[in-house]
Coordinates of C-alpha atoms in Angstrom, one line a residue:
M450 CA 41.6 49.9 120.0
R451 CA 40.0 48.6 116.8
R452 CA 36.4 47.7 117.3
S453 CA 35.2 44.1 116.8
I454 CA 33.8 43.4 113.4
L455 CA 30.0 43.5 113.7
S456 CA 27.8 41.6 111.5
A457 CA 24.4 43.1 110.8
V458 CA 22.1 42.1 108.0
T459 CA 18.8 44.0 107.8
I460 CA 16.3 42.3 105.6
S461 CA 13.5 44.3 104.3
S462 CA 10.1 42.9 104.7
L463 CA 8.7 41.2 101.7
V464 CA 5.0 41.4 101.3
F465 CA 3.2 38.5 99.9
A466 CA -0.5 38.4 98.9
L467 CA -2.6 36.6 101.4
G468 CA -5.0 34.0 100.1
A469 CA -6.7 30.9 101.2
C470 CA -3.2 29.3 101.7
T471 CA 0.2 30.9 102.4
P472 CA 2.8 30.4 99.6
K473 CA 6.3 29.1 100.5
P474 CA 9.1 31.7 100.8
D475 CA 11.0 32.3 97.5
Q476 CA 14.2 30.3 97.9
A477 CA 16.3 33.0 96.0
D478 CA 15.6 35.3 98.9
N479 CA 17.1 32.8 101.4
A480 CA 20.2 32.4 99.2
A481 CA 20.7 36.2 99.0
E482 CA 20.1 36.6 102.7
S483 CA 22.7 33.9 103.5
F484 CA 25.3 35.4 101.2
L485 CA 24.9 38.9 102.7
E486 CA 25.0 37.5 106.2
S487 CA 28.3 35.7 105.5
L488 CA 29.7 38.8 103.7
S489 CA 28.8 41.0 106.7
S490 CA 30.5 38.7 109.2
H491 CA 33.6 38.4 106.9
A492 CA 33.2 34.6 107.0
E493 CA 33.2 32.5 103.8
P494 CA 30.7 34.2 101.5
G495 CA 32.4 32.7 98.5
E496 CA 30.7 29.4 99.3
F497 CA 27.4 30.9 98.3
T498 CA 28.7 31.7 94.8
D499 CA 29.3 29.8 91.6
N500 CA 33.1 30.6 91.8
P501 CA 34.0 30.2 95.4
D502 CA 37.8 30.5 95.2
Q503 CA 37.9 33.6 93.1
A504 CA 34.9 35.2 94.9
Q505 CA 36.5 34.7 98.3
E506 CA 39.9 36.0 97.1
E507 CA 38.4 39.2 95.7
I508 CA 36.1 39.7 98.7
N509 CA 39.1 39.4 101.1
S510 CA 41.0 41.8 99.0
S511 CA 38.3 44.5 99.5
W512 CA 37.9 43.8 103.2
D513 CA 41.7 44.0 103.8
S514 CA 42.3 47.0 101.5
L515 CA 39.4 48.9 103.0
Q516 CA 40.8 48.2 106.5
A517 CA 37.2 47.6 107.3
E518 CA 36.0 47.4 110.9
G519 CA 32.5 46.2 110.0
L520 CA 29.9 45.9 107.3
N521 CA 26.2 46.4 107.4
T522 CA 24.1 45.0 104.5
S523 CA 20.4 45.4 103.8
L524 CA 18.5 43.3 101.2
N525 CA 16.0 45.7 99.6
N526 CA 14.3 43.8 96.8
V527 CA 14.4 40.4 95.0
R528 CA 12.9 39.8 91.6
T529 CA 12.6 36.2 90.4
N530 CA 12.0 35.1 86.8
G531 CA 12.1 31.3 86.5
N532 CA 15.6 30.1 87.4
V533 CA 17.1 33.6 87.5
A534 CA 16.7 36.2 90.3
T535 CA 18.0 39.7 90.8
A536 CA 18.6 41.1 94.3
D537 CA 19.1 44.8 95.1
F538 CA 20.9 45.5 98.4
T539 CA 22.7 48.2 100.3
M540 CA 26.3 48.0 101.5
D541 CA 27.5 50.2 104.4
W542 CA 31.2 49.8 105.3
D543 CA 32.4 50.9 108.7
L544 CA 35.9 52.3 108.0
P545 CA 38.7 53.5 110.4
G546 CA 38.2 56.9 112.0
D547 CA 34.4 56.7 112.2
R548 CA 34.0 56.9 108.5
N549 CA 31.3 55.2 106.5
F550 CA 31.1 54.2 102.8
Q551 CA 27.5 53.4 101.7
Y552 CA 26.1 52.6 98.3
Q553 CA 23.6 50.4 96.4
S554 CA 24.6 47.2 94.6
Q555 CA 23.0 44.3 92.8
M556 CA 23.6 40.5 92.4
T557 CA 22.3 37.9 90.1
L558 CA 21.3 34.4 91.5
T559 CA 20.7 31.3 89.4
K560 CA 18.9 28.1 90.3
T561 CA 20.4 24.7 89.5
Q562 CA 18.2 21.8 90.4
D563 CA 16.9 22.9 93.9
D564 CA 19.8 25.2 94.8
W565 CA 20.2 28.9 94.3
T566 CA 23.7 30.4 94.1
V567 CA 25.1 33.9 93.5
R568 CA 26.6 34.4 90.1
W569 CA 30.0 35.8 91.0
Q570 CA 31.3 39.0 89.4
P571 CA 33.1 42.0 90.9
T572 CA 30.1 44.2 90.6
V573 CA 28.6 42.3 93.5
M574 CA 31.1 44.2 95.7
H575 CA 30.5 47.5 93.9
P576 CA 28.6 48.3 90.7
D577 CA 31.7 50.1 89.3
L578 CA 34.3 47.4 89.9
G579 CA 35.8 45.6 86.9
A580 CA 37.5 42.3 86.5
N581 CA 40.5 41.7 88.9
Q582 CA 39.6 44.9 90.8
H583 CA 39.0 45.5 94.5
L584 CA 37.9 48.3 96.8
E585 CA 40.7 50.2 98.5
L586 CA 40.8 52.9 101.2
R587 CA 43.3 55.7 100.5
T588 CA 44.3 58.9 102.3
V589 CA 43.9 62.2 100.5
P590 CA 46.7 64.4 102.0
A591 CA 45.7 67.9 102.9
E592 CA 47.9 70.5 101.2
M593 CA 49.9 72.5 103.7
A594 CA 48.6 76.0 104.4
T595 CA 50.7 79.1 103.6
V596 CA 52.3 81.5 106.1
V597 CA 51.4 85.0 105.0
G598 CA 53.0 88.3 106.0
S599 CA 51.0 91.4 107.0
D600 CA 51.4 92.8 103.5
G601 CA 50.0 89.6 101.9
A602 CA 53.3 88.2 100.8
A603 CA 53.8 84.4 101.1
L604 CA 56.7 83.9 103.6
L605 CA 56.3 80.1 103.9
Q606 CA 54.5 77.9 101.4
P607 CA 54.2 74.2 100.4
G608 CA 57.1 73.1 98.3
T609 CA 59.9 70.6 97.8
R610 CA 63.3 70.2 99.4
Y611 CA 66.1 67.7 99.0
R612 CA 67.5 65.6 101.8
V613 CA 71.0 64.3 101.1
F614 CA 71.9 60.8 102.3
V615 CA 75.3 59.3 102.5
D616 CA 75.8 55.5 102.2
T617 CA 78.2 54.8 105.0
S618 CA 79.2 51.5 103.4
T619 CA 80.5 53.1 100.2
G620 CA 83.8 54.9 99.6
D621 CA 85.9 57.1 101.9
L622 CA 83.5 59.1 104.2
Q623 CA 86.2 61.7 104.9
S624 CA 86.7 62.3 101.2
T625 CA 83.0 62.4 100.5
M626 CA 82.3 64.9 103.2
R627 CA 85.1 67.1 102.1
Q628 CA 83.9 67.1 98.5
V629 CA 80.3 68.0 99.7
A630 CA 81.7 70.8 101.9
I631 CA 83.8 72.3 99.0
E632 CA 80.8 72.3 96.6
L633 CA 78.6 73.9 99.3
D634 CA 81.1 76.7 99.8
A635 CA 81.3 77.2 96.0
M636 CA 77.5 77.4 95.8
R637 CA 77.4 79.9 98.7
A638 CA 79.2 82.5 96.5
N639 CA 75.9 82.9 94.6
D640 CA 73.4 82.0 97.4
E641 CA 74.2 83.1 101.0
S642 CA 71.5 80.8 102.3
V643 CA 73.4 77.6 101.3
P644 CA 74.3 75.8 104.5
S645 CA 77.9 74.8 105.3
I646 CA 79.1 71.5 107.0
D647 CA 82.0 70.5 109.1
A648 CA 83.4 67.7 106.9
E649 CA 85.4 66.1 109.7
A650 CA 82.6 66.2 112.3
K651 CA 80.0 64.9 109.8
A652 CA 82.3 62.0 108.8
K653 CA 82.7 61.0 112.4
E654 CA 78.9 61.1 112.9
A655 CA 78.4 59.0 109.8
E656 CA 80.9 56.4 110.9
Q657 CA 78.5 55.6 113.8
V658 CA 75.6 54.8 111.4
D659 CA 75.0 51.5 109.7
G660 CA 73.4 52.2 106.3
E661 CA 72.4 55.7 105.2
F662 CA 73.4 58.8 107.1
S663 CA 71.1 61.9 106.7
L664 CA 73.7 64.7 106.0
L665 CA 71.7 67.8 105.4
T666 CA 68.6 69.3 103.7
L667 CA 68.6 71.9 100.9
N668 CA 65.9 73.8 99.1
Q669 CA 64.8 72.6 95.7
Q670 CA 67.2 74.6 93.6
Q671 CA 70.2 74.0 95.9
G672 CA 69.5 70.3 96.0
L673 CA 69.4 70.1 92.2
D674 CA 72.6 72.2 92.0
L675 CA 74.5 70.0 94.4
K676 CA 73.2 66.8 92.8
N677 CA 74.6 67.9 89.4
R678 CA 77.9 68.9 91.0
M679 CA 78.2 65.5 92.8
S680 CA 76.9 63.3 90.1
R681 CA 80.2 61.3 89.9
V682 CA 80.5 60.7 93.6
E683 CA 79.4 57.3 94.8
G684 CA 77.3 56.8 97.9
L685 CA 75.2 59.9 97.7
R686 CA 71.4 59.9 97.4
F687 CA 69.2 62.9 96.9
N688 CA 65.7 62.3 98.2
E689 CA 63.0 64.8 97.1
E690 CA 60.4 65.4 99.8
Q691 CA 57.5 67.7 100.6
A692 CA 58.2 70.6 103.0
M693 CA 57.4 74.1 103.8
V694 CA 59.8 76.3 101.9
R695 CA 60.6 80.0 101.9
P696 CA 60.1 81.8 98.6
D697 CA 63.0 84.1 99.8
P698 CA 65.5 82.1 101.8
N699 CA 67.2 85.3 102.9
F700 CA 64.1 86.8 104.4
A701 CA 64.5 87.1 108.2
P702 CA 65.9 83.5 108.3
D703 CA 66.2 83.2 112.1
I704 CA 62.7 84.5 112.8
M705 CA 61.2 82.4 110.0
S706 CA 62.8 79.3 111.4
R707 CA 61.1 79.9 114.7
V708 CA 57.8 80.8 113.1
S709 CA 58.0 77.5 111.1
S710 CA 58.5 75.4 114.2
V711 CA 55.7 77.2 116.1
V712 CA 53.0 77.0 113.4
E713 CA 53.9 73.6 112.0
K714 CA 50.7 72.0 113.5
D715 CA 48.6 74.9 112.4
L716 CA 49.5 74.3 108.7
E717 CA 48.6 70.7 108.5
G718 CA 44.9 70.8 107.7
S719 CA 42.7 67.7 107.8
N720 CA 43.4 64.8 105.5
G721 CA 40.6 63.5 103.3
W722 CA 39.9 59.9 102.3
K723 CA 38.7 58.1 99.2
V724 CA 37.6 54.6 98.3
V725 CA 38.9 53.6 94.9
A726 CA 38.7 50.7 92.5
A727 CA 42.2 49.4 92.4
T728 CA 43.9 46.7 90.4
S729 CA 45.8 43.8 91.9
E730 CA 49.0 45.8 91.3
G731 CA 47.6 48.7 93.3
S732 CA 46.9 51.1 90.4
E733 CA 43.9 53.3 90.9
V734 CA 41.3 52.9 88.2
R735 CA 38.6 55.3 89.4
E736 CA 37.5 57.0 92.6
L737 CA 34.2 55.7 94.0
G738 CA 33.6 58.0 97.0
G739 CA 35.1 59.6 100.1
Q740 CA 35.7 63.0 101.5
D741 CA 37.9 65.9 100.3
A742 CA 40.9 67.0 102.3
Q743 CA 40.5 70.3 104.2
T744 CA 43.3 72.7 103.8
A745 CA 44.0 74.7 107.0
P746 CA 43.5 78.5 106.8
S747 CA 46.7 80.4 106.1
V748 CA 48.7 81.5 109.1
D749 CA 49.2 85.2 109.4
V750 CA 52.4 86.6 110.8
S751 CA 53.1 90.3 111.5
L752 CA 56.3 90.5 109.5
S753 CA 56.0 92.6 106.3
K754 CA 58.1 91.5 103.4
K755 CA 58.3 95.1 102.1
V756 CA 59.2 96.6 105.5
Q757 CA 61.6 93.9 106.5
D758 CA 63.5 94.2 103.1
A759 CA 63.6 98.0 103.4
A760 CA 65.0 97.7 107.0
Q761 CA 67.5 95.1 106.2
A762 CA 68.8 97.0 103.2
A763 CA 69.1 100.1 105.3
V764 CA 71.1 98.6 108.2
D765 CA 73.3 96.8 105.6
T766 CA 74.5 100.2 104.4
R767 CA 76.6 100.1 107.6
S768 CA 77.8 96.5 107.3
D769 CA 81.0 97.6 109.1
A770 CA 79.1 98.1 112.4
K771 CA 76.6 96.5 114.7
V772 CA 73.4 98.1 113.4
M773 CA 69.9 97.0 114.2
M774 CA 66.3 98.2 113.6
V775 CA 62.9 97.1 114.9
V776 CA 59.7 98.3 113.1
M777 CA 56.2 97.9 114.6
Q778 CA 52.6 98.7 113.7
P779 CA 51.3 100.8 116.6
S780 CA 47.6 100.2 115.9
T781 CA 48.0 96.4 116.2
G782 CA 51.3 95.7 118.0
G783 CA 52.4 93.7 115.0
I784 CA 56.2 93.4 114.7
L785 CA 56.8 94.3 111.0
A786 CA 60.6 94.0 110.8
V787 CA 63.6 93.0 112.9
A788 CA 66.8 93.7 111.0
Q789 CA 70.5 93.3 112.0
T790 CA 73.8 93.5 110.3
Q791 CA 76.0 90.4 110.3
K792 CA 78.2 92.0 112.9
A793 CA 75.2 92.6 115.1
D794 CA 74.2 88.9 114.6
E795 CA 77.4 88.0 116.5
D796 CA 75.6 89.2 119.7
G797 CA 72.5 87.1 119.1
D798 CA 69.0 88.6 119.1
A799 CA 70.5 92.0 119.9
A800 CA 67.6 94.0 118.4
L801 CA 65.1 92.2 120.6
M802 CA 67.0 91.5 123.7
G803 CA 70.2 93.6 123.8
Q804 CA 70.4 96.0 126.7
Y805 CA 71.9 99.4 125.9
P806 CA 71.6 102.9 127.5
P807 CA 69.0 104.6 125.4
G808 CA 70.5 108.1 125.7
S809 CA 68.3 111.1 124.8
T810 CA 65.6 108.9 123.1
F811 CA 64.6 108.3 126.8
K812 CA 63.6 112.0 127.0
I813 CA 60.3 111.0 125.5
L814 CA 59.5 109.3 128.8
T815 CA 61.0 112.1 130.9
A816 CA 59.0 114.7 129.1
F817 CA 55.8 112.8 129.5
A818 CA 56.4 112.1 133.2
G819 CA 57.0 115.9 133.6
M820 CA 53.7 116.6 131.8
Q821 CA 51.8 114.1 134.0
N822 CA 53.3 114.9 137.3
Q823 CA 54.6 118.5 137.1
G824 CA 52.1 120.1 134.8
L825 CA 54.7 120.9 132.1
T826 CA 53.6 121.8 128.6
P827 CA 55.5 122.4 125.4
D828 CA 55.4 126.1 126.2
S829 CA 56.7 125.8 129.8
I830 CA 59.9 127.8 130.3
V831 CA 62.7 125.6 131.5
G832 CA 66.4 126.1 132.0
C833 CA 68.9 124.7 129.5
P834 CA 72.4 125.7 130.8
G835 CA 75.4 124.2 129.1
T836 CA 76.3 122.4 132.4
Q837 CA 74.6 122.1 135.7
D838 CA 75.5 120.7 139.1
I839 CA 72.5 118.6 140.3
G840 CA 73.2 117.2 143.8
G841 CA 76.9 117.0 143.1
R842 CA 76.5 115.4 139.6
I843 CA 77.7 117.7 136.8
V844 CA 75.4 117.2 133.9
A845 CA 76.6 118.6 130.5
N846 CA 74.9 119.2 127.1
Y847 CA 76.7 118.1 123.9
N848 CA 79.7 120.4 123.5
N849 CA 78.3 122.3 126.5
F850 CA 75.7 124.2 124.3
S851 CA 73.3 126.4 126.2
L852 CA 69.8 127.7 125.3
G853 CA 69.4 129.6 128.6
N854 CA 65.7 129.8 129.6
T855 CA 63.7 128.3 126.8
A856 CA 60.4 126.5 126.0
L857 CA 60.3 122.8 126.8
E858 CA 59.5 122.1 123.2
N859 CA 62.8 123.8 122.1
A860 CA 64.8 122.1 124.9
F861 CA 63.4 118.7 123.7
A862 CA 64.0 119.4 120.0
K863 CA 67.6 120.5 120.7
S864 CA 68.1 117.7 123.3
C865 CA 69.1 119.5 126.4
N866 CA 70.5 117.0 128.9
T867 CA 70.5 119.6 131.7
T868 CA 66.8 120.3 131.3
F869 CA 65.6 116.7 131.5
A870 CA 68.1 115.8 134.2
Q871 CA 66.4 118.5 136.3
V872 CA 62.9 117.4 135.4
S873 CA 63.7 113.8 136.4
T874 CA 65.4 114.8 139.6
D875 CA 62.3 116.7 140.6
L876 CA 60.1 113.6 140.2
Q877 CA 59.1 111.4 143.1
P878 CA 60.8 108.0 143.3
G879 CA 59.0 105.5 141.1
Q880 CA 57.2 108.1 138.9
L881 CA 59.6 107.9 136.0
Q882 CA 59.7 104.1 136.2
Q883 CA 55.9 104.0 136.1
T884 CA 55.7 106.3 133.1
A885 CA 58.2 104.0 131.3
K886 CA 56.0 101.0 132.0
Q887 CA 53.0 102.9 130.5
F888 CA 55.0 103.0 127.3
G889 CA 56.0 99.3 127.5
L890 CA 59.6 99.8 128.7
G891 CA 60.2 97.5 131.6
V892 CA 57.2 95.3 130.8
D893 CA 57.8 91.6 130.1
F894 CA 56.1 90.1 127.1
N895 CA 55.8 86.4 126.3
I896 CA 55.6 86.6 122.5
E897 CA 55.3 83.3 120.8
G898 CA 58.1 82.8 118.3
L899 CA 60.3 85.6 119.8
D900 CA 62.4 86.2 122.9
T901 CA 62.3 89.8 123.9
I902 CA 63.5 92.1 126.7
T903 CA 62.2 95.7 126.6
G904 CA 64.6 97.2 129.2
S905 CA 64.6 98.6 132.7
V906 CA 64.4 101.9 134.5
P907 CA 65.4 102.4 138.2
R908 CA 62.9 103.3 140.8
G909 CA 65.1 106.2 141.7
D910 CA 65.1 106.1 145.5
V911 CA 68.6 107.7 145.3
M912 CA 68.5 111.2 143.7
L913 CA 71.5 110.5 141.5
E914 CA 69.6 107.6 139.8
R915 CA 66.8 109.9 138.9
T916 CA 69.1 112.6 137.7
E917 CA 71.0 110.3 135.3
A918 CA 67.9 108.4 134.2
G919 CA 66.2 111.6 132.9
Y920 CA 68.5 111.7 129.9
G921 CA 68.9 108.0 129.3
Q922 CA 72.1 107.4 131.2
G923 CA 72.9 105.8 134.5
L924 CA 70.9 102.6 135.1
D925 CA 68.5 103.1 132.2
L926 CA 68.6 100.2 129.7
A927 CA 66.6 99.4 126.6
S928 CA 66.6 97.2 123.5
P929 CA 65.6 98.6 120.1
F930 CA 62.5 96.5 120.6
G931 CA 61.8 98.4 123.9
M932 CA 62.3 101.8 122.2
A933 CA 60.0 100.7 119.3
M934 CA 57.4 99.9 122.0
V935 CA 57.8 103.5 123.4
A936 CA 57.4 105.0 119.9
S937 CA 54.4 102.8 119.2
T938 CA 52.7 103.9 122.4
A939 CA 53.3 107.5 121.5
A940 CA 51.8 106.9 118.0
S941 CA 48.7 104.9 119.1
G942 CA 48.0 106.6 122.5
R943 CA 48.2 103.3 124.4
M944 CA 50.7 100.6 124.9
P945 CA 50.0 98.0 122.2
T946 CA 50.4 94.3 122.8
P947 CA 53.2 93.2 120.5
Y948 CA 52.8 89.9 118.5
L949 CA 54.5 88.0 115.7
I950 CA 52.0 85.2 114.9
G951 CA 48.3 85.9 114.5
G952 CA 45.4 84.0 116.1
P953 CA 44.1 83.7 119.6
E954 CA 46.1 80.5 120.2
H955 CA 49.3 82.6 119.8
R956 CA 48.1 85.5 121.9
T957 CA 50.9 87.4 123.6
E958 CA 51.0 87.5 127.4
A959 CA 52.1 90.7 129.1
Q960 CA 53.4 90.8 132.6
G961 CA 52.8 94.1 134.4
E962 CA 51.2 97.2 132.9
D963 CA 47.9 97.2 131.0
G964 CA 47.8 99.2 127.8
N965 CA 45.4 102.0 129.1
Q966 CA 44.7 105.0 127.0
L967 CA 47.1 107.9 127.8
P968 CA 45.6 111.3 128.7
K969 CA 44.8 113.1 125.4
E970 CA 46.2 116.5 126.4
Q971 CA 49.6 115.2 127.5
L972 CA 49.7 112.8 124.5
D973 CA 49.0 115.6 122.0
N974 CA 51.8 117.7 123.7
L975 CA 54.2 114.8 123.5
R976 CA 53.5 114.4 119.8
R977 CA 54.0 118.1 119.2
I978 CA 57.5 118.1 120.7
M979 CA 58.5 114.9 118.9
R980 CA 57.5 116.5 115.6
S981 CA 59.7 119.5 116.5
V982 CA 62.7 117.3 116.7
V983 CA 62.4 116.6 113.0
T984 CA 61.2 120.0 111.8
S985 CA 63.6 122.2 113.9
G986 CA 65.8 120.0 116.0
S987 CA 68.4 117.2 116.0
G988 CA 66.3 114.8 113.9
S989 CA 66.2 117.0 110.8
G990 CA 68.0 114.2 108.9
V991 CA 64.6 112.4 108.4
A992 CA 62.7 115.6 107.5
S993 CA 62.4 114.5 103.8
A994 CA 60.7 111.2 104.8
G995 CA 57.3 112.9 105.5
E996 CA 55.5 113.6 108.7
V997 CA 57.9 111.8 111.1
Y998 CA 57.8 112.2 114.9
A999 CA 61.0 111.2 116.5
K1000 CA 63.7 111.6 119.2
T1001 CA 67.4 111.3 118.6
G1002 CA 69.9 109.9 121.1
E1003 CA 73.6 109.5 121.8
A1004 CA 74.3 107.3 124.8
E1005 CA 77.8 107.7 126.3
I1006 CA 79.6 104.6 127.5
N1007 CA 83.2 103.7 128.2
G1008 CA 84.9 103.6 124.8
G1009 CA 82.4 105.7 122.9
S1010 CA 78.7 106.3 122.4
H1011 CA 75.7 104.5 120.9
S1012 CA 73.8 106.2 118.1
W1013 CA 70.0 106.1 118.4
L1014 CA 66.8 107.3 116.7
T1015 CA 63.3 106.3 117.6
G1016 CA 59.9 107.6 116.5
Y1017 CA 57.0 106.9 114.1
R1018 CA 55.4 107.9 110.8
G1019 CA 51.7 107.2 110.4
D1020 CA 51.0 103.6 111.6
L1021 CA 54.7 102.7 111.6
A1022 CA 57.0 103.0 114.6
F1023 CA 60.7 102.3 114.6
A1024 CA 63.9 102.3 116.7
T1025 CA 67.4 102.3 115.1
L1026 CA 70.6 101.7 117.0
I1027 CA 74.2 101.7 115.9
V1028 CA 76.4 100.2 118.7
L1029 CA 79.3 102.6 119.3
G1030 CA 78.0 104.5 116.3
G1031 CA 78.8 108.0 117.6
G1032 CA 76.4 110.8 117.1
S1033 CA 72.7 110.4 116.5
E1034 CA 73.1 111.6 112.9
H1035 CA 74.3 108.2 111.9
A1036 CA 71.2 106.3 113.2
T1037 CA 69.2 109.1 111.6
S1038 CA 70.9 108.5 108.3
V1039 CA 70.2 104.7 108.4
T1040 CA 66.5 105.5 109.3
N1041 CA 66.2 107.9 106.4
T1042 CA 67.6 105.3 104.0
F1043 CA 64.9 102.9 105.4
F1044 CA 62.2 105.3 104.5
Q1045 CA 63.7 105.9 101.0
N1046 CA 63.7 102.1 100.5
L1047 CA 60.2 101.8 101.7
D1048 CA 58.9 104.7 99.6
G1049 CA 60.8 103.6 96.5
K1050 CA 62.9 106.7 96.3

């Protein structure tokens, strides 16, 4: 509710010399007081001037253009010289939004016969106003902040886009929509981010609109391109408008759309304001005061331009398959990259939510559970027969290979199914499930901007469930995101809290396990056997990528098998999956390409 206009005139005390008799008040003071009182109450101050109509019009223009809610004036000093007086006073405007605009001004008064009047000129309202000018309040828009990736690259920044309008009263809507659709398809040959439209459906929508129909939005270059292509088509209008734009439209478009909607308010900043001297036509002559706009701080997201591009290029080397990769920063939980091929996109957010048997990558958890609950170490001697009957379930290694009795480290590096099926079978119900949760698998996360499912591990009350779970089969399920969480925990020593958007207001909520520090001895042992997978085992395909710790996996399902690799290098954890991709060497090859892209090789 707007406040009532308050009139307040504060008159400074004028000190007169005291003598035998008291002089009469200076009448110029009274005239100045009356003018300021009328000006403050937004009454008819023009009547106190020598040009009432013009004065009143210009005073009203300032009051209205300032959207003033009140005015306080204070008469500071009056100097009289014969029939001319000069009055100094203070103006303090009460503006919308608890803003104030205060300044000193001056007026000249003249005496004609016995009456004093204010000599009207624009400077009475402000010392910097010229002829035919008035005071005006204007908003100073805050520039939108930038969304910055974890490597410092701008992922969203203030820019320009074009909105395309169709005049529904002009021409054949069906024909217009078809022409737009054809041109968009032609543009898409050079820019995959150009949107498409269903011409028939859009024409039907437009038919329901009286006037202009908003057809679509395009980035600046796309808008200019379509505008040139459609220059001879009547009824189209291209409106340029401010918007948050992506420097790289092809960069994680689905995730960036969600980020944009989440952080929209965070990017706005605080608008400033200014009072200007404006002409009667509304042109700004000069700025007289105000407050600068405050740009909001940049919004940080965990995605890395470099890592995302490297991952996307790597999965696209297998564009014939459903390939996906999730990369995280173990020390912070930041999600650095989520990459999928177009075929994988057909299944939605498969990298984050798809549920697949993890195969032998799950042996990371089985090995750690054995270390925690059975006292196993990398040097423990375990059996690795080619096949083994465990409670009636025949477990077999790949091509029935056998290592006989061997060290746990070697059984892990060579990926013995029989070894880890036995380890898991010998665990108590719930122990493997609890270990999985320590590593984030089976924990639900509420990550702002992303929907995720890590996976699930059975409690194993039935022995067969424990047997099959030990090597990532049976009821074990995981997403690439879930396995990236497992690798991140192995790298950091505690389950990190994953996030996409930085700042406490976007903090991730975890349902279930706390990220407690894992026991150092078992953690060091786990890292040792994961390193052996690369140096002397099934993950040698990434040996050239540096000090990588990993675990391969081939998960058998009806109709084939999934190809997996998960692990970490330094402060970078990853999980790669090729749906029905066959042996783990294929996921290993994609991951090696990722590291080559990342390292510039």
